[in-house]
mmCIF file of C-alpha atoms (C1' of nucleotides) in Angstrom:
data_model
loop_
_atom_site.group_PDB
_atom_site.id
_atom_site.type_symbol
_atom_site.label_atom_id
_atom_site.label_comp_id
_atom_site.label_asym_id
_atom_site.label_seq_id
_atom_site.Cartn_x
_atom_site.Cartn_y
_atom_site.Cartn_z
ATOM 1 C CA MET Q 354 16.686 -9.822 9.390
ATOM 2 C CA THR Q 355 13.472 -11.650 10.100
ATOM 3 C CA VAL Q 356 10.960 -10.601 12.708
ATOM 4 C CA CYS Q 357 8.610 -13.299 13.985
ATOM 5 C CA VAL Q 358 5.233 -12.049 15.119
ATOM 6 C CA PRO Q 359 2.545 -14.278 16.696
ATOM 7 C CA GLU Q 360 -0.431 -14.733 14.414
ATOM 8 C CA GLY Q 361 -3.200 -12.286 15.225
ATOM 9 C CA ALA Q 362 -0.964 -9.841 17.066
ATOM 10 C CA ALA Q 363 -0.120 -6.350 15.872
ATOM 11 C CA PRO Q 364 3.536 -6.390 14.821
ATOM 12 C CA PRO Q 365 5.901 -4.367 17.063
ATOM 13 C CA ARG Q 366 7.582 -1.290 15.747
ATOM 14 C CA SER Q 367 10.744 -3.320 15.063
ATOM 15 C CA PHE Q 368 8.815 -5.187 12.365
ATOM 16 C CA TYR Q 369 8.337 -1.960 10.427
ATOM 17 C CA CYS Q 370 11.750 -0.449 11.161
ATOM 18 C CA ARG Q 371 13.399 -2.429 8.380
ATOM 19 C CA PRO Q 372 13.947 -1.832 4.687
ATOM 20 C CA ALA Q 373 10.658 -1.410 2.808
ATOM 21 C CA GLU Q 374 11.436 -4.340 0.534
ATOM 22 C CA GLU Q 375 11.595 -6.742 3.488
ATOM 23 C CA VAL Q 376 8.462 -5.354 5.053
ATOM 24 C CA ALA Q 377 6.650 -5.551 1.715
ATOM 25 C CA ARG Q 378 7.389 -9.279 1.529
ATOM 26 C CA ASP Q 379 6.534 -9.923 5.152
ATOM 27 C CA LEU Q 380 3.207 -8.097 4.965
ATOM 28 C CA LEU Q 381 1.895 -10.680 2.508
ATOM 29 C CA GLY Q 382 -0.520 -12.850 4.443
ATOM 30 C CA ALA Q 383 -1.044 -10.260 7.186
ATOM 31 C CA VAL Q 384 -4.497 -8.800 7.761
ATOM 32 C CA LEU Q 385 -5.392 -5.135 7.337
ATOM 33 C CA VAL Q 386 -8.303 -4.177 9.604
ATOM 34 C CA SER Q 387 -10.369 -1.018 9.780
ATOM 35 C CA THR Q 388 -13.014 -0.018 12.280
ATOM 36 C CA LEU Q 389 -14.634 3.133 10.995
ATOM 37 C CA ASP Q 390 -18.203 4.356 11.411
ATOM 38 C CA GLY Q 391 -18.505 1.614 14.038
ATOM 39 C CA ARG Q 392 -18.058 -1.071 11.406
ATOM 40 C CA THR Q 393 -15.178 -3.476 11.058
ATOM 41 C CA THR Q 394 -13.821 -4.644 7.730
ATOM 42 C CA ALA Q 395 -10.715 -6.701 7.117
ATOM 43 C CA GLY Q 396 -8.760 -8.407 4.386
ATOM 44 C CA ARG Q 397 -5.659 -10.500 3.886
ATOM 45 C CA ILE Q 398 -2.847 -8.667 2.140
ATOM 46 C CA VAL Q 399 -1.967 -10.450 -1.111
ATOM 47 C CA GLU Q 400 -0.122 -7.736 -3.056
ATOM 48 C CA THR Q 401 2.285 -4.953 -2.041
ATOM 49 C CA GLU Q 402 4.774 -2.525 -3.536
ATOM 50 C CA ALA Q 403 7.891 -1.095 -1.868
ATOM 51 C CA TYR Q 404 9.027 2.520 -2.206
ATOM 52 C CA VAL Q 405 12.436 2.104 -0.745
ATOM 53 C CA GLY Q 406 13.912 5.519 0.048
ATOM 54 C CA PRO Q 407 15.081 8.911 -1.234
ATOM 55 C CA HIS Q 408 17.131 7.183 -3.946
ATOM 56 C CA ASP Q 409 13.937 5.629 -5.347
ATOM 57 C CA PRO Q 410 12.874 7.955 -8.168
ATOM 58 C CA ALA Q 411 9.330 6.605 -8.107
ATOM 59 C CA SER Q 412 8.794 7.469 -4.447
ATOM 60 C CA HIS Q 413 6.682 10.436 -3.424
ATOM 61 C CA ALA Q 414 9.625 11.249 -1.147
ATOM 62 C CA ALA Q 415 12.362 10.903 -3.778
ATOM 63 C CA ALA Q 416 15.372 13.129 -3.138
ATOM 64 C CA ARG Q 417 14.422 15.492 -5.959
ATOM 65 C CA VAL Q 418 11.123 16.113 -4.151
ATOM 66 C CA GLY Q 419 12.208 16.141 -0.524
ATOM 67 C CA ARG Q 420 9.833 16.531 2.369
ATOM 68 C CA THR Q 421 6.511 18.203 1.606
ATOM 69 C CA ALA Q 422 3.135 18.521 3.280
ATOM 70 C CA ARG Q 423 1.779 15.578 1.307
ATOM 71 C CA ASN Q 424 4.563 13.089 2.005
ATOM 72 C CA ALA Q 425 5.278 14.159 5.596
ATOM 73 C CA ALA Q 426 3.896 10.896 7.006
ATOM 74 C CA MET Q 427 6.586 8.964 5.116
ATOM 75 C CA PHE Q 428 9.181 10.647 7.327
ATOM 76 C CA GLY Q 429 7.486 9.445 10.498
ATOM 77 C CA PRO Q 430 8.232 6.254 12.424
ATOM 78 C CA GLY Q 431 7.744 2.814 10.951
ATOM 79 C CA GLY Q 432 4.266 1.441 11.473
ATOM 80 C CA THR Q 433 2.297 4.557 10.634
ATOM 81 C CA ALA Q 434 -0.091 4.984 7.732
ATOM 82 C CA TYR Q 435 0.622 7.178 4.727
ATOM 83 C CA VAL Q 436 -2.619 7.815 2.838
ATOM 84 C CA TYR Q 437 -2.621 9.928 -0.297
ATOM 85 C CA ARG Q 438 -5.059 10.800 -3.047
ATOM 86 C CA SER Q 439 -4.438 9.387 -6.465
ATOM 87 C CA TYR Q 440 -5.633 10.945 -9.701
ATOM 88 C CA GLY Q 441 -7.783 13.312 -7.706
ATOM 89 C CA ILE Q 442 -10.230 10.502 -7.073
ATOM 90 C CA HIS Q 443 -8.911 7.517 -5.152
ATOM 91 C CA TRP Q 444 -7.223 7.070 -1.810
ATOM 92 C CA CYS Q 445 -4.226 4.755 -1.497
ATOM 93 C CA VAL Q 446 -2.876 3.242 1.721
ATOM 94 C CA ASN Q 447 0.794 2.801 2.570
ATOM 95 C CA VAL Q 448 2.626 1.451 5.599
ATOM 96 C CA VAL Q 449 5.615 3.573 6.579
ATOM 97 C CA THR Q 450 8.840 1.612 7.112
ATOM 98 C CA GLY Q 451 12.366 2.188 8.357
ATOM 99 C CA PRO Q 452 13.606 4.471 11.126
ATOM 100 C CA GLU Q 453 11.983 7.806 11.816
ATOM 101 C CA GLY Q 454 13.190 10.437 9.373
ATOM 102 C CA TYR Q 455 13.954 7.951 6.593
ATOM 103 C CA PRO Q 456 11.159 8.163 4.025
ATOM 104 C CA ALA Q 457 10.088 4.740 2.762
ATOM 105 C CA ALA Q 458 6.784 2.917 2.588
ATOM 106 C CA VAL Q 459 4.865 -0.095 1.344
ATOM 107 C CA LEU Q 460 1.767 0.423 -0.795
ATOM 108 C CA ILE Q 461 -0.990 -2.098 -0.090
ATOM 109 C CA ARG Q 462 -2.312 -3.049 -3.522
ATOM 110 C CA ALA Q 463 -4.867 -5.803 -2.944
ATOM 111 C CA LEU Q 464 -6.708 -7.693 -0.225
ATOM 112 C CA GLU Q 465 -8.627 -10.924 0.007
ATOM 113 C CA PRO Q 466 -11.757 -9.785 1.874
ATOM 114 C CA ILE Q 467 -12.293 -11.763 5.075
ATOM 115 C CA GLU Q 468 -14.578 -9.703 7.298
ATOM 116 C CA GLY Q 469 -17.370 -7.225 6.689
ATOM 117 C CA LEU Q 470 -17.942 -8.075 3.040
ATOM 118 C CA ALA Q 471 -21.425 -6.553 3.083
ATOM 119 C CA VAL Q 472 -20.045 -3.276 4.417
ATOM 120 C CA MET Q 473 -17.302 -3.307 1.805
ATOM 121 C CA ARG Q 474 -19.821 -3.872 -0.957
ATOM 122 C CA GLU Q 475 -22.005 -1.040 0.312
ATOM 123 C CA ARG Q 476 -19.013 1.332 0.355
ATOM 124 C CA ARG Q 477 -18.083 0.187 -3.140
ATOM 125 C CA GLY Q 478 -21.446 1.118 -4.546
ATOM 126 C CA GLY Q 479 -23.755 -1.822 -3.938
ATOM 127 C CA ARG Q 480 -23.362 -4.229 -6.807
ATOM 128 C CA CYS Q 481 -19.822 -5.482 -6.877
ATOM 129 C CA ALA Q 482 -18.413 -8.987 -7.249
ATOM 130 C CA ASP Q 483 -16.355 -10.262 -4.320
ATOM 131 C CA ARG Q 484 -13.371 -10.279 -6.635
ATOM 132 C CA GLU Q 485 -13.657 -6.535 -7.187
ATOM 133 C CA LEU Q 486 -14.157 -5.489 -3.566
ATOM 134 C CA ALA Q 487 -10.509 -4.877 -2.692
ATOM 135 C CA ARG Q 488 -8.498 -5.609 -5.823
ATOM 136 C CA GLY Q 489 -6.369 -2.525 -6.492
ATOM 137 C CA PRO Q 490 -5.209 0.177 -4.082
ATOM 138 C CA GLY Q 491 -8.096 2.569 -4.745
ATOM 139 C CA ARG Q 492 -10.724 -0.104 -4.358
ATOM 140 C CA LEU Q 493 -9.344 -1.504 -1.134
ATOM 141 C CA ALA Q 494 -9.176 1.935 0.472
ATOM 142 C CA GLN Q 495 -12.785 2.538 -0.510
ATOM 143 C CA ALA Q 496 -13.874 -0.887 0.745
ATOM 144 C CA LEU Q 497 -12.248 -0.303 4.135
ATOM 145 C CA GLY Q 498 -13.561 3.267 4.391
ATOM 146 C CA ILE Q 499 -10.064 4.737 4.459
ATOM 147 C CA SER Q 500 -9.447 8.367 3.475
ATOM 148 C CA GLY Q 501 -7.032 11.184 4.187
ATOM 149 C CA ALA Q 502 -8.408 11.282 7.723
ATOM 150 C CA GLN Q 503 -6.302 8.191 8.445
ATOM 151 C CA ASN Q 504 -3.059 9.712 7.159
ATOM 152 C CA GLY Q 505 -0.423 9.437 9.882
ATOM 153 C CA VAL Q 506 -2.297 7.109 12.232
ATOM 154 C CA ARG Q 507 -0.349 4.352 13.966
ATOM 155 C CA LEU Q 508 -1.295 0.881 12.776
ATOM 156 C CA GLU Q 509 -1.470 -0.599 16.265
ATOM 157 C CA GLY Q 510 -5.223 -0.672 16.791
ATOM 158 C CA PRO Q 511 -8.524 0.941 15.830
ATOM 159 C CA PRO Q 512 -9.375 2.675 13.670
ATOM 160 C CA LEU Q 513 -6.780 1.081 11.405
ATOM 161 C CA TRP Q 514 -4.322 -1.665 12.143
ATOM 162 C CA ILE Q 515 -2.511 -4.777 10.970
ATOM 163 C CA ARG Q 516 -2.579 -8.287 12.425
ATOM 164 C CA ALA Q 517 0.177 -10.750 11.673
ATOM 165 C CA GLY Q 518 -0.818 -13.713 9.527
ATOM 166 C CA PRO Q 519 0.278 -17.345 9.686
ATOM 167 C CA GLY Q 520 3.345 -16.705 7.591
ATOM 168 C CA VAL Q 521 3.820 -17.346 3.917
ATOM 169 C CA ASP Q 522 6.064 -19.818 2.114
ATOM 170 C CA PRO Q 523 8.778 -17.616 0.532
ATOM 171 C CA ALA Q 524 8.542 -19.752 -2.583
ATOM 172 C CA MET Q 525 4.996 -18.468 -3.060
ATOM 173 C CA ILE Q 526 6.107 -14.844 -3.244
ATOM 174 C CA GLU Q 527 6.521 -13.501 -6.745
ATOM 175 C CA ALA Q 528 8.388 -10.246 -7.453
ATOM 176 C CA GLY Q 529 8.000 -8.004 -10.471
ATOM 177 C CA PRO Q 530 7.946 -4.405 -11.658
ATOM 178 C CA ARG Q 531 5.734 -1.888 -9.912
ATOM 179 C CA ILE Q 532 2.553 -0.822 -11.617
ATOM 180 C CA GLY Q 533 1.548 2.550 -13.003
ATOM 181 C CA ILE Q 534 4.853 4.365 -12.542
ATOM 182 C CA ARG Q 535 7.369 5.727 -15.020
ATOM 183 C CA HIS Q 536 10.564 6.251 -13.022
ATOM 184 C CA ALA Q 537 12.501 3.101 -12.084
ATOM 185 C CA ALA Q 538 9.785 1.062 -13.733
ATOM 186 C CA ASP Q 539 12.056 -1.983 -13.923
ATOM 187 C CA TRP Q 540 12.860 -2.218 -10.219
ATOM 188 C CA PRO Q 541 11.266 -5.500 -9.061
ATOM 189 C CA LEU Q 542 9.565 -4.131 -5.980
ATOM 190 C CA ARG Q 543 6.023 -5.391 -6.458
ATOM 191 C CA PHE Q 544 5.258 -8.546 -4.505
ATOM 192 C CA HIS Q 545 2.274 -10.829 -4.616
ATOM 193 C CA LEU Q 546 1.226 -14.335 -3.737
ATOM 194 C CA ARG Q 547 1.804 -16.543 -6.728
ATOM 195 C CA GLY Q 548 -1.384 -17.454 -8.555
ATOM 196 C CA ASN Q 549 -3.575 -15.723 -5.992
ATOM 197 C CA PRO Q 550 -6.950 -14.764 -7.502
ATOM 198 C CA TRP Q 551 -7.271 -11.593 -5.411
ATOM 199 C CA VAL Q 552 -4.235 -9.731 -6.797
ATOM 200 C CA SER Q 553 -4.832 -6.768 -9.075
ATOM 201 C CA ARG Q 554 -3.261 -8.256 -12.205
ATOM 202 C "C1'" DA W 901 -1.134 32.789 -11.325
ATOM 203 C "C1'" DT W 902 -0.946 29.036 -14.257
ATOM 204 C "C1'" DC W 903 0.297 24.536 -16.036
ATOM 205 C "C1'" DC W 904 1.272 19.597 -15.996
ATOM 206 C "C1'" DG W 905 0.842 15.011 -14.857
ATOM 207 C "C1'" DG W 906 -0.147 11.349 -11.752
ATOM 208 C "C1'" DA W 907 1.708 4.629 -7.022
ATOM 209 C "C1'" DT W 908 -6.367 4.513 -10.532
ATOM 210 C "C1'" DC W 909 -10.772 2.966 -11.796
ATOM 211 C "C1'" DG W 910 -15.016 2.166 -14.328
ATOM 212 C "C1'" DC W 911 -17.345 2.356 -18.386
ATOM 213 C "C1'" DC W 912 -17.270 2.344 -23.269
ATOM 214 C "C1'" DT W 913 -16.354 -0.014 -27.743
ATOM 215 C "C1'" DG H 246 -7.788 -1.249 -25.429
ATOM 216 C "C1'" DG H 247 -9.178 3.577 -24.824
ATOM 217 C "C1'" DC H 248 -10.729 7.438 -22.384
ATOM 218 C "C1'" DG H 249 -12.814 10.591 -19.077
ATOM 219 C "C1'" DA H 250 -13.318 11.699 -14.278
ATOM 220 C "C1'" DT H 251 -11.485 15.158 -10.992
ATOM 221 C "C1'" DC H 252 -8.069 17.102 -7.663
ATOM 222 C "C1'" DC H 253 -3.808 18.425 -5.883
ATOM 223 C "C1'" DG H 254 1.231 18.700 -5.424
ATOM 224 C "C1'" DG H 255 5.029 20.580 -7.390
ATOM 225 C "C1'" DA H 256 7.283 23.357 -10.864
ATOM 226 C "C1'" DT H 257 7.659 27.421 -13.371
ATOM 227 C "C1'" DG H 258 7.013 32.420 -14.360
#
DNA sequence: ATCCGGATCGCCT
DNA sequence: GGCGATCCGGATG
């Protein structure tokens, strides 16, 4: 199923209420926007990973884990944010997919910065090449000022939301194994724009 | 109460 | 390419 969304508009809930793998593909080219501390930053999504459901052993909401305080947002309705802390240091941003009660999500792994680059650089510690501003899930969360405070918010408007992009040629989408996981490491659920310089690897 | 290991990054060599 | 940082969720006792 394909959901067409006008460029610049926030996708309707039906866009997110689909399998995570489809949403992960369709989020490429969309724009993630944050307005926090009165400052707006935004970037084009160039790399995603899908965590497709309870049967996905790499998911924080895998069946062996079940529902917990940390992953509760994954059980919410499609189109909400799931933000978690990684390695005790970084924040990572996911978009919840599928119907309410079915835990699945798409990790946003890299952005091409398009708005608020100076703010991003400041949040990233001052001296930082454009290339490094939002390449990798931890970096992009830092650049956009996202933390656990945004866990569970709906992605329909400020402080954190997504705007549809112009659409991407499916031939430009490359799929491969997800990064940094051990379970189901061979499932090809990482998607990125082919040859794009802003992706994390 | 304690232990283990991460959906990472930056700095070092 | 390696390693330390630094915290918490989940498992085990």
